[in-house]
Coordinates of C-alpha atoms and ligand atoms in Angstrom, one line a residue:
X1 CA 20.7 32.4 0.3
X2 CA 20.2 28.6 -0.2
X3 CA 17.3 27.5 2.7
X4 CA 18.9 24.7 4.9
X5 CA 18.4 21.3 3.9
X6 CA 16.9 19.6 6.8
X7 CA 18.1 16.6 5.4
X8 CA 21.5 17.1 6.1
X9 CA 21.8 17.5 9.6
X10 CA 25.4 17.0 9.5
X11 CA 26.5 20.0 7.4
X12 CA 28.3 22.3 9.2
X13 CA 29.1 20.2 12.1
X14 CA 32.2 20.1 13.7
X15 CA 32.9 16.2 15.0
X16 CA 36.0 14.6 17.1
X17 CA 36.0 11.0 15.7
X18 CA 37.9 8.8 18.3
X19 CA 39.0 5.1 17.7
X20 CA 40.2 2.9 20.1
X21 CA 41.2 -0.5 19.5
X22 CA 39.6 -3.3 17.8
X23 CA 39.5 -4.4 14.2
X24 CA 36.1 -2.5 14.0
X25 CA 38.7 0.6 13.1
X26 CA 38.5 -0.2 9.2
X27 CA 34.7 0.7 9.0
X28 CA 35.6 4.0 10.7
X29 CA 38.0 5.3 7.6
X30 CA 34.9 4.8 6.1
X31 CA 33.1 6.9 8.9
X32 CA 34.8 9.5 8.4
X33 CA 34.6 9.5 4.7
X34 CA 30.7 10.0 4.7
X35 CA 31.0 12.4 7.6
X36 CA 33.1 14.6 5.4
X37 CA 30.5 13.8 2.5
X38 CA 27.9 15.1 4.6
X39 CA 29.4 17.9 5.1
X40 CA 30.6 17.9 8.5
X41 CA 34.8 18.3 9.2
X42 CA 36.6 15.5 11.3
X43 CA 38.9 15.7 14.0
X44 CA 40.3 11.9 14.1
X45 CA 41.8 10.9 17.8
X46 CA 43.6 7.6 17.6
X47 CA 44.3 5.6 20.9
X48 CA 48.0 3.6 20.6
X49 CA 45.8 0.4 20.3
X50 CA 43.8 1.8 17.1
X51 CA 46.8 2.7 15.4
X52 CA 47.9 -1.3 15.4
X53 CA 44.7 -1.7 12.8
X54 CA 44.8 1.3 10.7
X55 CA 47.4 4.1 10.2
X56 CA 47.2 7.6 11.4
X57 CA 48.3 8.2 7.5
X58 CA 45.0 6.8 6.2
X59 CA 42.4 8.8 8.4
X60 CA 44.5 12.4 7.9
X61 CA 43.8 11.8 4.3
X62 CA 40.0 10.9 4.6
X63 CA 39.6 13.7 7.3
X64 CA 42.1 16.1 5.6
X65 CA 43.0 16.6 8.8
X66 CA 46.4 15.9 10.8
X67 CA 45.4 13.3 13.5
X68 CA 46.1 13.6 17.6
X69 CA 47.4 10.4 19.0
X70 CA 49.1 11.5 22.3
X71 CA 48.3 13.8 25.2
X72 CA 52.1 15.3 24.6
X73 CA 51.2 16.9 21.2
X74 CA 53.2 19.7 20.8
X75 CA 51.5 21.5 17.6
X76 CA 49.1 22.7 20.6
X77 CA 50.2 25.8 21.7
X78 CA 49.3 25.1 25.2
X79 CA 50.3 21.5 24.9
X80 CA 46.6 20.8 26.0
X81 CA 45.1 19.0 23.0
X82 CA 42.3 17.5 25.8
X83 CA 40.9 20.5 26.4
X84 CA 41.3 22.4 22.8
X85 CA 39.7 19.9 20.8
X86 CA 36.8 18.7 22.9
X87 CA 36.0 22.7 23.3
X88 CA 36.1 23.0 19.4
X89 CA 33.6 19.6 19.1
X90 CA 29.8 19.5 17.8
X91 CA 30.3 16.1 19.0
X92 CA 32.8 13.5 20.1
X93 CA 32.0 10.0 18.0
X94 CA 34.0 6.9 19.7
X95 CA 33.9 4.3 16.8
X96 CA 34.9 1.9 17.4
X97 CA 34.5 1.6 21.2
X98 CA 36.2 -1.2 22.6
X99 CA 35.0 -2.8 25.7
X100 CA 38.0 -1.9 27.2
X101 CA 38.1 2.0 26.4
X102 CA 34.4 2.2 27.8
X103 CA 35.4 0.3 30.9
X104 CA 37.8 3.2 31.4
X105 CA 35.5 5.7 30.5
X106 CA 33.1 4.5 33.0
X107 CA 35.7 5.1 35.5
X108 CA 37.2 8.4 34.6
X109 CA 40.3 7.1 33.5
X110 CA 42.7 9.4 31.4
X111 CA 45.7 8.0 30.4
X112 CA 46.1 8.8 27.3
X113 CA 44.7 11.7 25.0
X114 CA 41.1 10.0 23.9
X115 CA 39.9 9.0 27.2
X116 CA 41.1 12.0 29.0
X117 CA 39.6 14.1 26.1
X118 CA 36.2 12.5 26.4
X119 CA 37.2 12.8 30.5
X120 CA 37.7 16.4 29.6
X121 CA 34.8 18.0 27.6
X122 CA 32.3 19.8 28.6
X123 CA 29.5 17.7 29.8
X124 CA 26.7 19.4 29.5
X125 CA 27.8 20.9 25.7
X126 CA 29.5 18.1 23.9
X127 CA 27.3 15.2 23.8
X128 CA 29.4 11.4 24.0
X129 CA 28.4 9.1 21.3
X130 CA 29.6 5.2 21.3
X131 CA 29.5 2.7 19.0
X132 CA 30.1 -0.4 20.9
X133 CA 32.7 -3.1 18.6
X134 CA 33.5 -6.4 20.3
X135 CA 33.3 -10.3 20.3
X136 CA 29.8 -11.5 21.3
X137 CA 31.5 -12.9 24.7
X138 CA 32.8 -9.7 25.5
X139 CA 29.5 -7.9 24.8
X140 CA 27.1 -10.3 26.7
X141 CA 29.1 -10.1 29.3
X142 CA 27.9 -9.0 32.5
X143 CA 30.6 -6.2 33.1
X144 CA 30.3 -4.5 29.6
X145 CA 26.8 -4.4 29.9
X146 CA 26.5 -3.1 33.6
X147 CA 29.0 -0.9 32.0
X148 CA 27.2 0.3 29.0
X149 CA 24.4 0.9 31.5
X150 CA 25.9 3.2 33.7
X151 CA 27.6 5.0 30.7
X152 CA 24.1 5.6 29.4
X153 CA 23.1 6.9 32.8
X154 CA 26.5 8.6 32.5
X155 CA 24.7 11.1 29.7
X156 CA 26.6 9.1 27.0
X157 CA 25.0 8.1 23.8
X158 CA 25.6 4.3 23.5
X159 CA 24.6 3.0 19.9
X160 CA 23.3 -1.0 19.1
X161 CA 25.7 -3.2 17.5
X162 CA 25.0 -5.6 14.8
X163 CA 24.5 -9.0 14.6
X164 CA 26.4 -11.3 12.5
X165 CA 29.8 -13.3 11.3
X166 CA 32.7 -11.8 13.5
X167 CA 35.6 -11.7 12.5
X168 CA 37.1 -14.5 14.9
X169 CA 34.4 -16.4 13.4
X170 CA 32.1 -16.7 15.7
X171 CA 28.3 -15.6 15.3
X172 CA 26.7 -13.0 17.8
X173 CA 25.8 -9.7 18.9
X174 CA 28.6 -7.1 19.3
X175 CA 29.9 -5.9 15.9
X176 CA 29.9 -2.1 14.8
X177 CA 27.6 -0.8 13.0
X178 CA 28.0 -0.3 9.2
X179 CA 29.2 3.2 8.5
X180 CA 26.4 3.8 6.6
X181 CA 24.4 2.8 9.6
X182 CA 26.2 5.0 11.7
X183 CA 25.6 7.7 9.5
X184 CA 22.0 7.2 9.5
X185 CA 22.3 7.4 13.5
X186 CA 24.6 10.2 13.3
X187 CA 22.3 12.6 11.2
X188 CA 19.2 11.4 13.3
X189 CA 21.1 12.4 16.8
X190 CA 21.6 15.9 15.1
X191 CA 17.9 16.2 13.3
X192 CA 15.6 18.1 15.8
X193 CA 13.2 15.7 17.5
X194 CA 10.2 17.9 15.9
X195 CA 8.0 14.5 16.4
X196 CA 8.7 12.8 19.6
X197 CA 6.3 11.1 21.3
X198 CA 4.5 10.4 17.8
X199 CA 3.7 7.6 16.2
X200 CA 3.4 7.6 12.2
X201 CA 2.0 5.1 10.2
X202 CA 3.4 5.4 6.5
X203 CA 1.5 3.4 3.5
X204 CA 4.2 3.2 0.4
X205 CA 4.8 1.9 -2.9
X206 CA 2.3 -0.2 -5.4
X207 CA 0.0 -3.0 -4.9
X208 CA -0.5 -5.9 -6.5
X209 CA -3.9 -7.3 -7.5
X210 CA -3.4 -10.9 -9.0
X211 CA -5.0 -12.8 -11.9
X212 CA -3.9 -15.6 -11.4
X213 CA -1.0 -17.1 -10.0
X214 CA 1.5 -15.7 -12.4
X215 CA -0.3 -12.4 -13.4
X216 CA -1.2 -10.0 -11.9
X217 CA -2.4 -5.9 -11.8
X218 CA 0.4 -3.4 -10.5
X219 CA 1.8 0.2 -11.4
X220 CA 5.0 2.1 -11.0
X221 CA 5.3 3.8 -8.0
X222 CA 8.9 2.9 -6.8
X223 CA 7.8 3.6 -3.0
X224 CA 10.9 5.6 -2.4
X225 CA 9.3 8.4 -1.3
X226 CA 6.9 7.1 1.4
X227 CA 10.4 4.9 2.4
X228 CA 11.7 8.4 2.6
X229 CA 8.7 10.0 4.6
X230 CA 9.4 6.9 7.0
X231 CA 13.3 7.6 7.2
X232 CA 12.4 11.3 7.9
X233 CA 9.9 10.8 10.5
X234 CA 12.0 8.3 12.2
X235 CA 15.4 11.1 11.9
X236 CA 12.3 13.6 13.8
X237 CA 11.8 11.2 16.6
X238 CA 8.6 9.7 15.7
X239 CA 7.8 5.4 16.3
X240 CA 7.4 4.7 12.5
X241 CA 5.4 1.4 11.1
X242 CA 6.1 1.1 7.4
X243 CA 3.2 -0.7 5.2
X244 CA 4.8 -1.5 1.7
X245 CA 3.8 -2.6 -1.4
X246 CA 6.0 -5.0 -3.3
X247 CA 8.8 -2.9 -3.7
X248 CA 12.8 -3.6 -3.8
X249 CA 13.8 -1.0 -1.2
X250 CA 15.8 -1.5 2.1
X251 CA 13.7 -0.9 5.5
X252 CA 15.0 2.5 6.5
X253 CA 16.7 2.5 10.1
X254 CA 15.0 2.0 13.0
X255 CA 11.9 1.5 11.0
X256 CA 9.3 -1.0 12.1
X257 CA 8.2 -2.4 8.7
X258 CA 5.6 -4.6 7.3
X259 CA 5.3 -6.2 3.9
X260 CA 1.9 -6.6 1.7
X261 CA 1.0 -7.4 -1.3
X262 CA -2.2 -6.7 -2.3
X263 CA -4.6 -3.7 -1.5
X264 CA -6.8 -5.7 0.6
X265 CA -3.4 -7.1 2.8
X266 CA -2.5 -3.5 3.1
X267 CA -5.8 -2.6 4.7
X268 CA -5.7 -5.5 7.1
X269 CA -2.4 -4.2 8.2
X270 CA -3.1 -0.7 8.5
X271 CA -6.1 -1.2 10.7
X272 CA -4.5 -2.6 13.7
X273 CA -1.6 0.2 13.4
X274 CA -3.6 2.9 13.0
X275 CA -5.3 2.4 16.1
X276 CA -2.0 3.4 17.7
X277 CA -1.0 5.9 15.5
X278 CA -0.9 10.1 15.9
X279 CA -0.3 10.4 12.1
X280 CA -0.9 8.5 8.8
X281 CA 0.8 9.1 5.9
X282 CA -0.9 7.5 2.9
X283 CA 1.8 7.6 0.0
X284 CA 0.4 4.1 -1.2
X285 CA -0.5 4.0 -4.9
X286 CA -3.3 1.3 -3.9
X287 CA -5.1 0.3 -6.7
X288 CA -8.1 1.4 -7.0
X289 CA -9.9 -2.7 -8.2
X290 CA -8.8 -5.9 -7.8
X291 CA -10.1 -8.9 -9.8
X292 CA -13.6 -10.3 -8.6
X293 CA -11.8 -13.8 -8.2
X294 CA -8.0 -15.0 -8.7
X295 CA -8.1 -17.9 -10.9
X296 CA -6.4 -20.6 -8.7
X297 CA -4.4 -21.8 -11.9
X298 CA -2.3 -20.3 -14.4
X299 CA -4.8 -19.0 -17.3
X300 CA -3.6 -20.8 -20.6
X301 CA -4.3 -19.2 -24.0
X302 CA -6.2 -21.3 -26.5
X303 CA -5.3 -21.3 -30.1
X304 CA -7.9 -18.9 -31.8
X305 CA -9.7 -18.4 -28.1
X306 CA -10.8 -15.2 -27.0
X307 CA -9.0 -13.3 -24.3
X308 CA -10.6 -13.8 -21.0
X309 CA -12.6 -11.3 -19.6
X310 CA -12.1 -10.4 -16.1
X311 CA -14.3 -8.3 -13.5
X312 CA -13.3 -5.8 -10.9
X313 CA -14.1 -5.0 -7.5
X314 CA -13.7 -1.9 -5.6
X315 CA -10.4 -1.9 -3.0
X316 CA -11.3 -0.1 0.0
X317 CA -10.6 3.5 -0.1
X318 CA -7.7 3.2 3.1
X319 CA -6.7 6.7 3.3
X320 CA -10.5 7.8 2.7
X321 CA -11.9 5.3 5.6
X322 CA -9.4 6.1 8.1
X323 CA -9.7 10.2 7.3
X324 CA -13.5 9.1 8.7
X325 CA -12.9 7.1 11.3
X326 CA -13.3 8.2 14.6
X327 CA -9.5 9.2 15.7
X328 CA -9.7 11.2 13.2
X329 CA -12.5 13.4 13.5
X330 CA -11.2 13.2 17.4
X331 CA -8.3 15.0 16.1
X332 CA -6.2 11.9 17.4
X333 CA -5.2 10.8 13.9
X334 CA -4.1 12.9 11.6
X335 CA -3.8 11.9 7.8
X336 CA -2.1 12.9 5.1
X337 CA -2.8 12.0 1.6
X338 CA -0.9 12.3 -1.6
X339 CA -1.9 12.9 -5.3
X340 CA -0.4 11.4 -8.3
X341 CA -1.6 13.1 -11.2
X342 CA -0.5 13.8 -14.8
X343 CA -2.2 17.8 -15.2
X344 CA -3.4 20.5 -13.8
X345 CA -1.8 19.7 -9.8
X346 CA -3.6 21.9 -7.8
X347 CA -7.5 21.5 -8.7
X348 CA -6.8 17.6 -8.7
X349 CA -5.3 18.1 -5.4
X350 CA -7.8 20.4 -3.7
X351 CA -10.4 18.6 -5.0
X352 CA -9.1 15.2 -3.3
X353 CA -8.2 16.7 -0.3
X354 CA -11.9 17.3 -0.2
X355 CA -12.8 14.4 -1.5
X356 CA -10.5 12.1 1.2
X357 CA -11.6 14.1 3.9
X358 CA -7.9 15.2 5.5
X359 CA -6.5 18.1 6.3
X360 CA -3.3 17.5 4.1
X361 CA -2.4 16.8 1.0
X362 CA 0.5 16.7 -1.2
X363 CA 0.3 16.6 -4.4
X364 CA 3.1 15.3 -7.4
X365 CA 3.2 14.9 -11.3
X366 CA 3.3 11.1 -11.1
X367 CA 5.0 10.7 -14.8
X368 CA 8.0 13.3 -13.6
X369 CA 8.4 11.2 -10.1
X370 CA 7.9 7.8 -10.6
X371 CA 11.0 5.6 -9.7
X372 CA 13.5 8.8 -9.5
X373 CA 15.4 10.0 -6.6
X374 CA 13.9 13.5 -6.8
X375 CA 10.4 15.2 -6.7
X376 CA 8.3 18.5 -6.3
X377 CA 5.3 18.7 -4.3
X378 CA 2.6 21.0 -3.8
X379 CA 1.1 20.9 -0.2
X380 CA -2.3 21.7 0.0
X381 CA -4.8 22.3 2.7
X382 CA -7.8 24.2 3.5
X383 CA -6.1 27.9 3.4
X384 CA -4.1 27.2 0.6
X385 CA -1.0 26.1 -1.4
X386 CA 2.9 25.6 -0.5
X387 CA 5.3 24.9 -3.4
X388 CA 8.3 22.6 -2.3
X389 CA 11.1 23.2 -5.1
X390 CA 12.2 19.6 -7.3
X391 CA 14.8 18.6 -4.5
X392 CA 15.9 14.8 -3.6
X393 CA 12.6 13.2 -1.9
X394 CA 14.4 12.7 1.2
X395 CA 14.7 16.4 1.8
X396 CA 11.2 16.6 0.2
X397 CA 10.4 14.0 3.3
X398 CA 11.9 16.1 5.9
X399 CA 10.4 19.3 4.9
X400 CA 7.0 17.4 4.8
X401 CA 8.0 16.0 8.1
X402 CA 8.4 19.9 9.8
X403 CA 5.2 20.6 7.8
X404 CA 3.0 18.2 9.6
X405 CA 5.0 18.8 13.0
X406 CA 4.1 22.1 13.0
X407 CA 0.2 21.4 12.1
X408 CA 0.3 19.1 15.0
X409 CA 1.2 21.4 17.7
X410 CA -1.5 24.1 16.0
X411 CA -4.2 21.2 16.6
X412 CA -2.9 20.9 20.2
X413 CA -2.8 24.3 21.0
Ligands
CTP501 N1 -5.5 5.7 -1.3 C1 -5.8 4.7 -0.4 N2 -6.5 3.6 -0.7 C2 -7.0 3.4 -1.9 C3 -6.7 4.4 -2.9 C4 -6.0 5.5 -2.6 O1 -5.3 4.9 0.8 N3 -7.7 2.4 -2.2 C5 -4.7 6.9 -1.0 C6 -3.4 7.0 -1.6 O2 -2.4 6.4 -0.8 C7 -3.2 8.5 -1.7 C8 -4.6 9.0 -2.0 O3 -5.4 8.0 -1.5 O4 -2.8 9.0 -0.5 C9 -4.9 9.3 -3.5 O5 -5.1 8.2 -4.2 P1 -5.7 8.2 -5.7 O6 -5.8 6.8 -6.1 O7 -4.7 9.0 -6.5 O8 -7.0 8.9 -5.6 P2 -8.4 8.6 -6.3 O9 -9.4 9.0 -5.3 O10 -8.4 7.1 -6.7 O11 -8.4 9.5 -7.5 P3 -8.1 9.3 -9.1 O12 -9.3 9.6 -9.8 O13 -7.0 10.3 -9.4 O14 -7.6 7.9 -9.3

């Protein structure tokens, strides 16, 4: 049998998707076509007002599903679609919510099937998730957000809203989320919390050592998989700070990230963060020496000159130097480093685990990794190996992720 890929916290998962009105409805047909990518089936609910910006027609064909829009469904047996299909649901998903469908919600009204469904389901067993659609007006407002309030308080899972162009053309807060967005906070509400109350700190992707001011030193770690690490820790619950190289990746949600350049920037930032921090995860390839000096203009070639000759200085070892810092030895910090080597995996590993001083770390064939979606890992620590299969690196992430919750509550116990 396959093992579960904790990365997919939606397979499997049963979901009513409810819209209510607004012209946020568009972005769920979307929804619902990454929910049923990720492996979860759809039940789509349509309030009367929903139906206005998108057909019933479209969402049965995304959801391969035939949709309920009224209360007097007769294809129910018992004519009491409210209670069959909130029973049946992992989860009810209102987007969009309008303001108006959560004023109603907040009252307990149920007249007609979605309200009286969400009215309807078994508190305690079917979590409520909303994400909020509306002009900015109508979300500052005092009474939608006394009412998003007390729906919180209510046990319902109210999501943020973006920021941007609405479409009345006005600028504010107030407008769904993206359904890639939503997705990301839809397989995060359904990933274990395996790291709450944590704090990582995550180093990723290259450095760059200039030469000059057009030139510099780099190398060709992509940073995907400490951006995955981050998304994986953050899905797990943790507060994640992000330090990355100069890389071309998007922050992952809910991610706290901070951008460096150079080795010596990504130790100033680390510092400070890692003063907070429970765990560090150094997937940084930080180069090893910068120049002595950056010449402050462009180095010109001279006909028949000789090629310049430049000096290096040591970078500071970050992983190393924080593995020794007091937290650490404390037991208050714990690092994890990563290996990028070309041969012979495991003695480089073990011997750099020694070397670096931490408890952890994961070692990868740098030349088989470098700027691909997928990896293999070997996870090393001071009682042995664990071999984690070539898999896409955010499932790599998430099994890392379980790895070091686990070693966490061995250190507190
Ligand atoms: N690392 C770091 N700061 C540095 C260099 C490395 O934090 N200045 C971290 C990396 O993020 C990684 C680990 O240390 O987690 C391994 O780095 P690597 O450069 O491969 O180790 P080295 O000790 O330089 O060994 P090698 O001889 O393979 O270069």
């Amino acid at each position: 049998m396959q093992p579960m890929d904790p990365s997919q916290a939606l397979a499997g998962k049963h979901l009513v998707l409810g819209l209510s009105g607004g012209i946020a409805c568009y972005k769920a047909a979307e929804l619902c076509r990454a929910l049923v990518k990720a492996g979860a089936t759809v039940q789509v609910l349509m309030t009367d007002a929903a139906a206005q910006f998108i057909t019933p027609v479209t969402m049965q064909a995304l959801s391969g599903r035939p949709v309920y829009t009224s209360q007097w469904d007769a294809r129910e047996g018992n004519n009491m679609a409210h209670i069959n299909l909130s029973r049946q649901a992992g989860a009810i998903v209102v987007a969009p919510a309008s303001a108006d469908f959560m004023a109603k919600l907040l009252h307990g009204g149920a007249d007609e099937l979605l309200s009286l469904m969400c009215l309807a389901r078994p508190i305690d067993k079917v979590p409520l998730i909303l994400a909020p659609a509306m002009n900015r007006e109508m979300y500052g407002h005092p009474a939608t957000q006394r009412n998003l309030t007390q729906l919180r308080s209510d046990g319902a899972h109210v999501l943020g809203v973006g920021a941007g162009e609405q479409a009345c053309g006005e600028v504010g807060d107030g407008r769904m989320l993206e359904p890639e967005e939503l997705l990301e906070e839809l397989q995060a509400f359904f990933t274990p919390k395996r790291l709450a109350g944590e704090r990582v700190l995550v180093t990723a992707g290259p450095t760059y050592e200039a030469i000059d001011p057009v030139r510099g030193i780099t190398n060709l770690s992509s940073g995907k998989m400490g951006f995955a690490i981050a998304q994986a820790a953050w899905r797990a619950g943790a507060e994640v700070t992000l330090v990355a190289g100069p890389v071309s990746l998007a922050t992952p949600r809910g991610v706290r990230r901070i951008d460096v350049r150079s080795a010596e920037q990504m130790w100033q930032a680390v510092q400070p963060c890692a003063e907070q921090a429970s765990v560090f995860v150094a997937t940084a390839a930080v180069a090893d020496w910068r120049p002595v000096s950056a010449a402050d203009q462009k180095i010109k070639k001279t006909e028949g000159g000789a090629a310049p000759a430049l000096s290096f200085t040591e970078n500071t070892d970050i992983l190393a130097s924080l593995a020794r810092s007091e937290r650490a030895r404390s037991g208050q910090l714990y690092c994890v480093g990563f290996a990028a080597e070309s041969q012979d995996l495991l003695a480089h590993a073990q011997a750099k685990r020694e070397r670096k001083g931490v408890p952890l770390l994961v070692g990868n064939i740098g030349p088989q990794t470098f700027g691909l979606d997928d990896n293999a890992l070997l996870l090393v620590d001071a009682h042995g190996c664990e071999e984690l299969p070539r898999a896409p690196k955010l499932q790599l992430a998430c099994r890392l992720i379980e790895r070091i919750a686990q070693d966490l509550r061995k250190t507190s116990s």
